[in-house]
Amino acid sequence: MEDIADAKEDMKSEGDGKVNEESQETITCMSRWQAPIQAFLRPGMWIPGCRAIRYYAEKWTLSCECDTALESFIKSVEYFKVNKGEGTLGNEKIIIRENDAKRHKATIYCFTKTAEYLDVVEVCFSESSSLAGKDSQEGRGKCNATIRSFSSGFIPTLIPLAPLLSVVFFFIPFAGNDPKSGTFTNNTRVRQLREHMTNKESVKGIEVVTKSTCCSCI
């Protein structure tokens, strides 16, 4: 109950990098309240075999520092919030749930337009491992990132008691597909953000080090 109370309190906060209130105008009150709970429980990720079709992750090496990388990521998310109709992200309702400049972490909630199924994107930037040695010059001006996108549960957050029902029906196999491209939405979402950060923002290059559909790998 403490986690639920905290989640509700976070939804009210402004100016602390938690929630973008403007983006919530088109999202139902039911989804606003239930999304943090379902994202925290994430029952859609409980079964190892099934979660592979609704989870995608990559590890990156970026040619910029963590602050710049996080700023570019947030700007890319903001771009897709405004420019509707561009791929998977451009056809979703998006909330920037977390933007933690100190820990270089961000979380965004992606809702489908009608039923408001909830997918979650999490990214964390860290200094390149080669910077561990103070005298090492290799890797300076670079950082690493882990980004993952996954479907939170079987029940859309528009429905009352969606987190509870998603827990009850956690065993039901489901997958998010983009009908236009025929690809999984989680894969497409990560690719769109990566490409926009590389082409439109101040990130000179992103090298994809690892790709995974298994939660235990990334």
Short mmCIF file of N, CA and C in Angstrom, two decimals, residues 14-158:
data_model
loop_
_atom_site.label_atom_id
_atom_site.label_comp_id
_atom_site.label_asym_id
_atom_site.label_seq_id
_atom_site.Cartn_x
_atom_site.Cartn_y
_atom_site.Cartn_z
N GLU A 14 5.07 18.40 -9.42
CA GLU A 14 5.42 19.18 -10.59
C GLU A 14 6.82 19.73 -10.42
N GLY A 15 7.53 19.83 -11.54
CA GLY A 15 8.84 20.47 -11.51
C GLY A 15 9.93 19.63 -10.91
N ASP A 16 9.69 18.36 -10.59
CA ASP A 16 10.73 17.53 -10.00
C ASP A 16 11.18 16.44 -10.95
N GLY A 17 10.79 16.56 -12.23
CA GLY A 17 11.21 15.57 -13.22
C GLY A 17 10.40 14.30 -13.19
N LYS A 18 9.28 14.28 -12.46
CA LYS A 18 8.50 13.07 -12.35
C LYS A 18 7.44 12.93 -13.44
N VAL A 19 6.59 13.95 -13.59
CA VAL A 19 5.44 13.81 -14.47
C VAL A 19 5.25 15.07 -15.29
N ASN A 20 4.96 14.91 -16.54
CA ASN A 20 4.63 16.03 -17.39
C ASN A 20 3.12 16.17 -17.42
N GLU A 21 2.57 17.18 -16.71
CA GLU A 21 1.13 17.31 -16.57
C GLU A 21 0.45 17.62 -17.89
N GLU A 22 1.10 18.41 -18.75
CA GLU A 22 0.49 18.80 -20.00
C GLU A 22 0.17 17.59 -20.86
N SER A 23 1.07 16.59 -20.83
CA SER A 23 0.88 15.42 -21.68
C SER A 23 -0.23 14.53 -21.18
N GLN A 24 -0.70 14.75 -19.93
CA GLN A 24 -1.72 13.89 -19.37
C GLN A 24 -3.13 14.32 -19.75
N GLU A 25 -3.30 15.45 -20.43
CA GLU A 25 -4.61 16.00 -20.70
C GLU A 25 -5.48 15.05 -21.49
N THR A 26 -4.91 14.26 -22.39
CA THR A 26 -5.68 13.36 -23.22
C THR A 26 -5.73 11.95 -22.66
N ILE A 27 -5.19 11.75 -21.49
CA ILE A 27 -5.18 10.42 -20.87
C ILE A 27 -6.21 10.39 -19.76
N THR A 28 -6.99 9.33 -19.69
CA THR A 28 -8.06 9.25 -18.72
C THR A 28 -7.53 9.24 -17.29
N CYS A 29 -8.37 9.70 -16.37
CA CYS A 29 -8.00 9.70 -14.95
C CYS A 29 -7.72 8.29 -14.45
N MET A 30 -8.50 7.33 -14.96
CA MET A 30 -8.30 5.94 -14.54
C MET A 30 -6.89 5.47 -14.88
N SER A 31 -6.42 5.79 -16.07
CA SER A 31 -5.07 5.38 -16.47
C SER A 31 -4.00 6.14 -15.70
N ARG A 32 -4.24 7.41 -15.42
CA ARG A 32 -3.27 8.20 -14.66
C ARG A 32 -3.01 7.59 -13.29
N TRP A 33 -4.06 7.09 -12.66
CA TRP A 33 -3.91 6.53 -11.32
C TRP A 33 -3.36 5.10 -11.36
N GLN A 34 -3.78 4.33 -12.35
CA GLN A 34 -3.42 2.91 -12.36
C GLN A 34 -2.08 2.62 -13.02
N ALA A 35 -1.63 3.47 -13.91
CA ALA A 35 -0.40 3.21 -14.66
C ALA A 35 0.82 3.01 -13.76
N PRO A 36 1.08 3.87 -12.76
CA PRO A 36 2.25 3.64 -11.90
C PRO A 36 2.21 2.30 -11.17
N ILE A 37 1.01 1.86 -10.80
CA ILE A 37 0.88 0.59 -10.08
C ILE A 37 1.18 -0.58 -11.01
N GLN A 38 0.58 -0.55 -12.22
CA GLN A 38 0.81 -1.64 -13.17
C GLN A 38 2.26 -1.66 -13.64
N ALA A 39 2.85 -0.47 -13.83
CA ALA A 39 4.26 -0.42 -14.24
C ALA A 39 5.17 -0.96 -13.16
N PHE A 40 4.81 -0.73 -11.90
CA PHE A 40 5.60 -1.24 -10.78
C PHE A 40 5.49 -2.76 -10.68
N LEU A 41 4.27 -3.29 -10.83
CA LEU A 41 4.06 -4.74 -10.72
C LEU A 41 4.54 -5.47 -11.97
N ARG A 42 4.33 -4.86 -13.14
CA ARG A 42 4.68 -5.41 -14.46
C ARG A 42 4.44 -6.91 -14.60
N PRO A 43 3.21 -7.38 -14.40
CA PRO A 43 2.91 -8.83 -14.51
C PRO A 43 3.15 -9.39 -15.90
N GLY A 44 3.18 -8.54 -16.91
CA GLY A 44 3.46 -9.01 -18.25
C GLY A 44 4.87 -9.57 -18.41
N MET A 45 5.73 -9.33 -17.43
CA MET A 45 7.12 -9.77 -17.49
C MET A 45 7.40 -10.99 -16.60
N TRP A 46 6.36 -11.56 -16.04
CA TRP A 46 6.58 -12.61 -15.05
C TRP A 46 6.96 -13.96 -15.64
N ILE A 47 6.47 -14.30 -16.81
CA ILE A 47 6.74 -15.63 -17.39
C ILE A 47 7.88 -15.52 -18.40
N PRO A 48 9.01 -16.19 -18.13
CA PRO A 48 10.20 -16.05 -18.98
C PRO A 48 9.95 -16.33 -20.46
N GLY A 49 9.24 -17.37 -20.79
CA GLY A 49 9.04 -17.72 -22.19
C GLY A 49 8.17 -16.73 -22.93
N CYS A 50 7.09 -16.28 -22.28
CA CYS A 50 6.14 -15.38 -22.93
C CYS A 50 6.66 -13.96 -23.03
N ARG A 51 7.47 -13.53 -22.07
CA ARG A 51 7.87 -12.13 -22.04
C ARG A 51 8.81 -11.76 -23.21
N ALA A 52 9.39 -12.77 -23.85
CA ALA A 52 10.29 -12.50 -24.96
C ALA A 52 9.58 -11.81 -26.12
N ILE A 53 8.27 -12.02 -26.28
CA ILE A 53 7.53 -11.42 -27.39
C ILE A 53 6.99 -10.04 -27.02
N ARG A 54 7.20 -9.60 -25.80
CA ARG A 54 6.72 -8.28 -25.40
C ARG A 54 7.77 -7.50 -24.60
N TYR A 55 9.03 -7.79 -24.88
CA TYR A 55 10.14 -7.12 -24.22
C TYR A 55 11.29 -6.96 -25.21
N TYR A 56 11.95 -5.81 -25.16
CA TYR A 56 13.12 -5.61 -26.01
C TYR A 56 14.08 -4.66 -25.31
N ALA A 57 15.37 -4.93 -25.44
CA ALA A 57 16.37 -4.08 -24.78
C ALA A 57 17.63 -4.00 -25.63
N GLU A 58 18.34 -2.90 -25.45
CA GLU A 58 19.63 -2.70 -26.12
C GLU A 58 20.61 -2.07 -25.16
N LYS A 59 21.90 -2.33 -25.39
CA LYS A 59 22.96 -1.62 -24.70
C LYS A 59 23.70 -0.78 -25.73
N TRP A 60 23.95 0.49 -25.38
CA TRP A 60 24.58 1.42 -26.31
C TRP A 60 25.91 1.93 -25.77
N THR A 61 26.75 2.36 -26.69
CA THR A 61 27.89 3.21 -26.39
C THR A 61 27.67 4.51 -27.14
N LEU A 62 27.66 5.63 -26.44
CA LEU A 62 27.36 6.93 -27.04
C LEU A 62 28.58 7.83 -27.02
N SER A 63 28.70 8.63 -28.06
CA SER A 63 29.84 9.54 -28.18
C SER A 63 29.54 10.89 -27.53
N CYS A 64 29.05 10.85 -26.30
CA CYS A 64 28.78 12.07 -25.55
C CYS A 64 28.73 11.71 -24.06
N GLU A 65 28.65 12.71 -23.21
CA GLU A 65 28.58 12.47 -21.78
C GLU A 65 27.15 12.20 -21.34
N CYS A 66 27.01 11.71 -20.12
CA CYS A 66 25.69 11.28 -19.62
C CYS A 66 24.65 12.39 -19.64
N ASP A 67 25.06 13.59 -19.22
CA ASP A 67 24.12 14.71 -19.18
C ASP A 67 23.56 15.02 -20.57
N THR A 68 24.44 15.05 -21.53
CA THR A 68 24.02 15.33 -22.91
C THR A 68 23.13 14.22 -23.46
N ALA A 69 23.49 12.98 -23.14
CA ALA A 69 22.72 11.84 -23.62
C ALA A 69 21.30 11.85 -23.06
N LEU A 70 21.17 12.10 -21.76
CA LEU A 70 19.85 12.14 -21.14
C LEU A 70 19.02 13.29 -21.71
N GLU A 71 19.64 14.43 -21.87
CA GLU A 71 18.93 15.58 -22.43
C GLU A 71 18.44 15.29 -23.85
N SER A 72 19.27 14.63 -24.64
CA SER A 72 18.89 14.28 -26.01
C SER A 72 17.76 13.25 -26.02
N PHE A 73 17.80 12.33 -25.08
CA PHE A 73 16.74 11.33 -24.98
C PHE A 73 15.40 11.99 -24.69
N ILE A 74 15.38 12.89 -23.71
CA ILE A 74 14.14 13.57 -23.34
C ILE A 74 13.63 14.42 -24.50
N LYS A 75 14.53 15.10 -25.21
CA LYS A 75 14.12 15.90 -26.35
C LYS A 75 13.52 15.02 -27.45
N SER A 76 14.06 13.83 -27.62
CA SER A 76 13.52 12.90 -28.62
C SER A 76 12.11 12.45 -28.24
N VAL A 77 11.92 12.17 -26.95
CA VAL A 77 10.58 11.79 -26.48
C VAL A 77 9.60 12.94 -26.71
N GLU A 78 10.02 14.15 -26.38
CA GLU A 78 9.17 15.33 -26.57
C GLU A 78 8.81 15.52 -28.05
N TYR A 79 9.75 15.19 -28.91
CA TYR A 79 9.50 15.32 -30.35
C TYR A 79 8.34 14.43 -30.77
N PHE A 80 8.34 13.18 -30.32
CA PHE A 80 7.29 12.25 -30.72
C PHE A 80 5.96 12.56 -30.03
N LYS A 81 6.01 13.26 -28.92
CA LYS A 81 4.77 13.70 -28.27
C LYS A 81 4.07 14.76 -29.12
N VAL A 82 4.85 15.56 -29.80
CA VAL A 82 4.30 16.66 -30.60
C VAL A 82 4.00 16.22 -32.03
N ASN A 83 4.92 15.46 -32.63
CA ASN A 83 4.78 15.04 -34.02
C ASN A 83 4.06 13.70 -34.10
N LYS A 84 2.75 13.77 -34.10
CA LYS A 84 1.94 12.56 -34.11
C LYS A 84 1.94 11.91 -35.49
N GLY A 85 1.77 10.59 -35.48
CA GLY A 85 1.67 9.84 -36.72
C GLY A 85 2.98 9.27 -37.21
N GLU A 86 4.09 9.57 -36.51
CA GLU A 86 5.39 9.06 -36.94
C GLU A 86 5.73 7.75 -36.21
N GLY A 87 5.48 6.64 -36.88
CA GLY A 87 5.82 5.34 -36.32
C GLY A 87 5.05 5.00 -35.06
N THR A 88 5.59 4.08 -34.28
CA THR A 88 4.93 3.62 -33.07
C THR A 88 4.77 4.74 -32.04
N LEU A 89 5.85 5.45 -31.74
CA LEU A 89 5.80 6.51 -30.73
C LEU A 89 4.87 7.64 -31.14
N GLY A 90 4.83 7.94 -32.41
CA GLY A 90 3.98 9.03 -32.89
C GLY A 90 2.50 8.71 -32.85
N ASN A 91 2.16 7.48 -32.55
CA ASN A 91 0.75 7.06 -32.47
C ASN A 91 0.38 6.66 -31.05
N GLU A 92 1.12 7.14 -30.09
CA GLU A 92 0.85 6.81 -28.69
C GLU A 92 0.69 8.07 -27.85
N LYS A 93 0.04 7.92 -26.71
CA LYS A 93 -0.02 8.98 -25.71
C LYS A 93 1.17 8.75 -24.77
N ILE A 94 1.97 9.76 -24.58
CA ILE A 94 3.24 9.59 -23.86
C ILE A 94 3.30 10.48 -22.62
N ILE A 95 3.76 9.89 -21.53
CA ILE A 95 4.05 10.63 -20.30
C ILE A 95 5.51 10.41 -19.94
N ILE A 96 6.22 11.48 -19.66
CA ILE A 96 7.57 11.34 -19.10
C ILE A 96 7.40 11.17 -17.60
N ARG A 97 7.49 9.96 -17.16
CA ARG A 97 7.23 9.62 -15.76
C ARG A 97 8.40 10.04 -14.86
N GLU A 98 9.62 9.82 -15.33
CA GLU A 98 10.80 10.13 -14.53
C GLU A 98 11.88 10.73 -15.42
N ASN A 99 12.50 11.78 -14.92
CA ASN A 99 13.64 12.39 -15.60
C ASN A 99 14.63 12.79 -14.52
N ASP A 100 15.48 11.85 -14.14
CA ASP A 100 16.40 12.02 -13.01
C ASP A 100 17.78 12.42 -13.53
N ALA A 101 18.07 13.71 -13.48
CA ALA A 101 19.35 14.22 -14.00
C ALA A 101 20.54 13.79 -13.15
N LYS A 102 20.31 13.55 -11.85
CA LYS A 102 21.41 13.15 -10.97
C LYS A 102 21.86 11.72 -11.23
N ARG A 103 20.90 10.84 -11.42
CA ARG A 103 21.23 9.43 -11.65
C ARG A 103 21.23 9.08 -13.14
N HIS A 104 20.94 10.06 -13.98
CA HIS A 104 20.92 9.87 -15.44
C HIS A 104 19.98 8.74 -15.85
N LYS A 105 18.76 8.80 -15.31
CA LYS A 105 17.76 7.79 -15.60
C LYS A 105 16.47 8.46 -16.06
N ALA A 106 15.73 7.77 -16.90
CA ALA A 106 14.44 8.27 -17.34
C ALA A 106 13.48 7.11 -17.56
N THR A 107 12.20 7.38 -17.31
CA THR A 107 11.15 6.40 -17.55
C THR A 107 10.01 7.09 -18.27
N ILE A 108 9.51 6.48 -19.32
CA ILE A 108 8.35 7.04 -20.00
C ILE A 108 7.25 5.98 -20.09
N TYR A 109 6.01 6.46 -20.01
CA TYR A 109 4.84 5.61 -20.17
C TYR A 109 4.25 5.86 -21.55
N CYS A 110 3.99 4.77 -22.27
CA CYS A 110 3.42 4.86 -23.62
C CYS A 110 2.07 4.15 -23.63
N PHE A 111 1.02 4.91 -23.90
CA PHE A 111 -0.33 4.36 -23.91
C PHE A 111 -0.84 4.28 -25.35
N THR A 112 -1.58 3.21 -25.66
CA THR A 112 -2.25 3.16 -26.95
C THR A 112 -3.38 4.19 -26.94
N LYS A 113 -3.78 4.63 -28.13
CA LYS A 113 -4.70 5.76 -28.23
C LYS A 113 -6.08 5.49 -27.64
N THR A 114 -6.61 4.29 -27.85
CA THR A 114 -8.01 4.04 -27.46
C THR A 114 -8.13 3.35 -26.11
N ALA A 115 -7.66 2.13 -26.01
CA ALA A 115 -7.82 1.35 -24.78
C ALA A 115 -6.80 1.73 -23.71
N GLU A 116 -5.73 2.40 -24.12
CA GLU A 116 -4.67 2.80 -23.21
C GLU A 116 -3.96 1.61 -22.55
N TYR A 117 -3.57 0.66 -23.40
CA TYR A 117 -2.62 -0.36 -22.97
C TYR A 117 -1.32 0.35 -22.62
N LEU A 118 -0.65 -0.13 -21.60
CA LEU A 118 0.55 0.55 -21.10
C LEU A 118 1.83 -0.21 -21.42
N ASP A 119 2.73 0.45 -22.16
CA ASP A 119 4.10 -0.02 -22.33
C ASP A 119 5.02 0.95 -21.62
N VAL A 120 6.15 0.46 -21.15
CA VAL A 120 7.09 1.27 -20.38
C VAL A 120 8.46 1.25 -21.04
N VAL A 121 9.09 2.42 -21.10
CA VAL A 121 10.46 2.53 -21.59
C VAL A 121 11.33 3.05 -20.46
N GLU A 122 12.41 2.35 -20.16
CA GLU A 122 13.36 2.76 -19.12
C GLU A 122 14.75 2.88 -19.73
N VAL A 123 15.46 3.94 -19.40
CA VAL A 123 16.82 4.12 -19.89
C VAL A 123 17.70 4.61 -18.76
N CYS A 124 18.94 4.14 -18.75
CA CYS A 124 19.90 4.54 -17.73
C CYS A 124 21.25 4.75 -18.41
N PHE A 125 21.83 5.94 -18.21
CA PHE A 125 23.12 6.27 -18.79
C PHE A 125 24.19 6.21 -17.69
N SER A 126 25.37 5.73 -18.06
CA SER A 126 26.47 5.63 -17.09
C SER A 126 27.78 5.95 -17.77
N GLU A 127 28.74 6.39 -16.99
CA GLU A 127 30.05 6.69 -17.53
C GLU A 127 30.68 5.44 -18.12
N SER A 128 31.47 5.63 -19.15
CA SER A 128 32.16 4.51 -19.77
C SER A 128 33.04 3.81 -18.75
N SER A 129 33.10 2.48 -18.79
CA SER A 129 33.89 1.72 -17.81
C SER A 129 35.36 2.08 -17.87
N SER A 130 35.80 2.58 -19.02
CA SER A 130 37.21 2.94 -19.15
C SER A 130 37.58 4.17 -18.33
N LEU A 131 36.55 4.86 -17.80
CA LEU A 131 36.81 6.04 -16.99
C LEU A 131 37.08 5.69 -15.53
N ALA A 132 37.05 4.40 -15.22
CA ALA A 132 37.29 3.99 -13.84
C ALA A 132 38.66 4.45 -13.35
N GLY A 133 39.64 4.39 -14.24
CA GLY A 133 40.97 4.88 -13.90
C GLY A 133 41.05 6.38 -14.12
N LYS A 134 41.43 7.13 -13.13
CA LYS A 134 41.43 8.59 -13.22
C LYS A 134 42.36 9.10 -14.32
N ASP A 135 43.44 8.38 -14.57
CA ASP A 135 44.42 8.84 -15.56
C ASP A 135 44.10 8.38 -16.98
N SER A 136 43.06 7.56 -17.10
CA SER A 136 42.73 7.03 -18.42
C SER A 136 42.02 8.07 -19.27
N GLN A 137 42.51 8.27 -20.50
CA GLN A 137 41.90 9.22 -21.43
C GLN A 137 40.91 8.52 -22.37
N GLU A 138 41.10 7.22 -22.51
CA GLU A 138 40.23 6.47 -23.42
C GLU A 138 38.80 6.46 -22.87
N GLY A 139 37.86 6.79 -23.70
CA GLY A 139 36.46 6.75 -23.29
C GLY A 139 35.95 8.07 -22.76
N ARG A 140 36.83 9.07 -22.60
CA ARG A 140 36.35 10.36 -22.12
C ARG A 140 35.44 10.99 -23.18
N GLY A 141 34.36 11.62 -22.71
CA GLY A 141 33.38 12.17 -23.65
C GLY A 141 32.44 11.12 -24.19
N LYS A 142 32.46 9.93 -23.59
CA LYS A 142 31.57 8.86 -24.00
C LYS A 142 30.80 8.34 -22.79
N CYS A 143 29.73 7.62 -23.06
CA CYS A 143 28.98 6.99 -21.97
C CYS A 143 28.30 5.73 -22.49
N ASN A 144 27.82 4.92 -21.57
CA ASN A 144 27.09 3.71 -21.91
C ASN A 144 25.62 3.89 -21.53
N ALA A 145 24.77 3.12 -22.15
CA ALA A 145 23.34 3.20 -21.85
C ALA A 145 22.70 1.82 -21.93
N THR A 146 21.72 1.62 -21.08
CA THR A 146 20.86 0.44 -21.18
C THR A 146 19.44 0.95 -21.33
N ILE A 147 18.78 0.54 -22.40
CA ILE A 147 17.40 0.97 -22.64
C ILE A 147 16.53 -0.27 -22.84
N ARG A 148 15.37 -0.27 -22.22
CA ARG A 148 14.45 -1.40 -22.36
C ARG A 148 13.04 -0.88 -22.56
N SER A 149 12.27 -1.61 -23.34
CA SER A 149 10.86 -1.29 -23.56
C SER A 149 10.06 -2.57 -23.40
N PHE A 150 8.97 -2.50 -22.64
CA PHE A 150 8.21 -3.72 -22.37
C PHE A 150 6.73 -3.40 -22.15
N SER A 151 5.90 -4.41 -22.37
CA SER A 151 4.47 -4.31 -22.12
C SER A 151 4.21 -4.65 -20.66
N SER A 152 3.44 -3.81 -19.98
CA SER A 152 3.29 -3.96 -18.53
C SER A 152 2.32 -5.06 -18.14
N GLY A 153 1.25 -5.24 -18.91
CA GLY A 153 0.26 -6.24 -18.52
C GLY A 153 -0.79 -6.45 -19.60
N PHE A 154 -1.60 -7.49 -19.43
CA PHE A 154 -2.59 -7.90 -20.42
C PHE A 154 -3.80 -6.97 -20.47
N ILE A 155 -4.12 -6.32 -19.36
CA ILE A 155 -5.32 -5.49 -19.26
C ILE A 155 -4.97 -4.02 -19.46
N PRO A 156 -5.70 -3.30 -20.31
CA PRO A 156 -5.42 -1.87 -20.51
C PRO A 156 -5.77 -1.07 -19.25
N THR A 157 -5.01 -0.02 -18.99
CA THR A 157 -5.18 0.75 -17.76
C THR A 157 -6.46 1.57 -17.74
N LEU A 158 -7.16 1.64 -18.85
CA LEU A 158 -8.45 2.33 -18.90
C LEU A 158 -9.52 1.59 -18.09
#
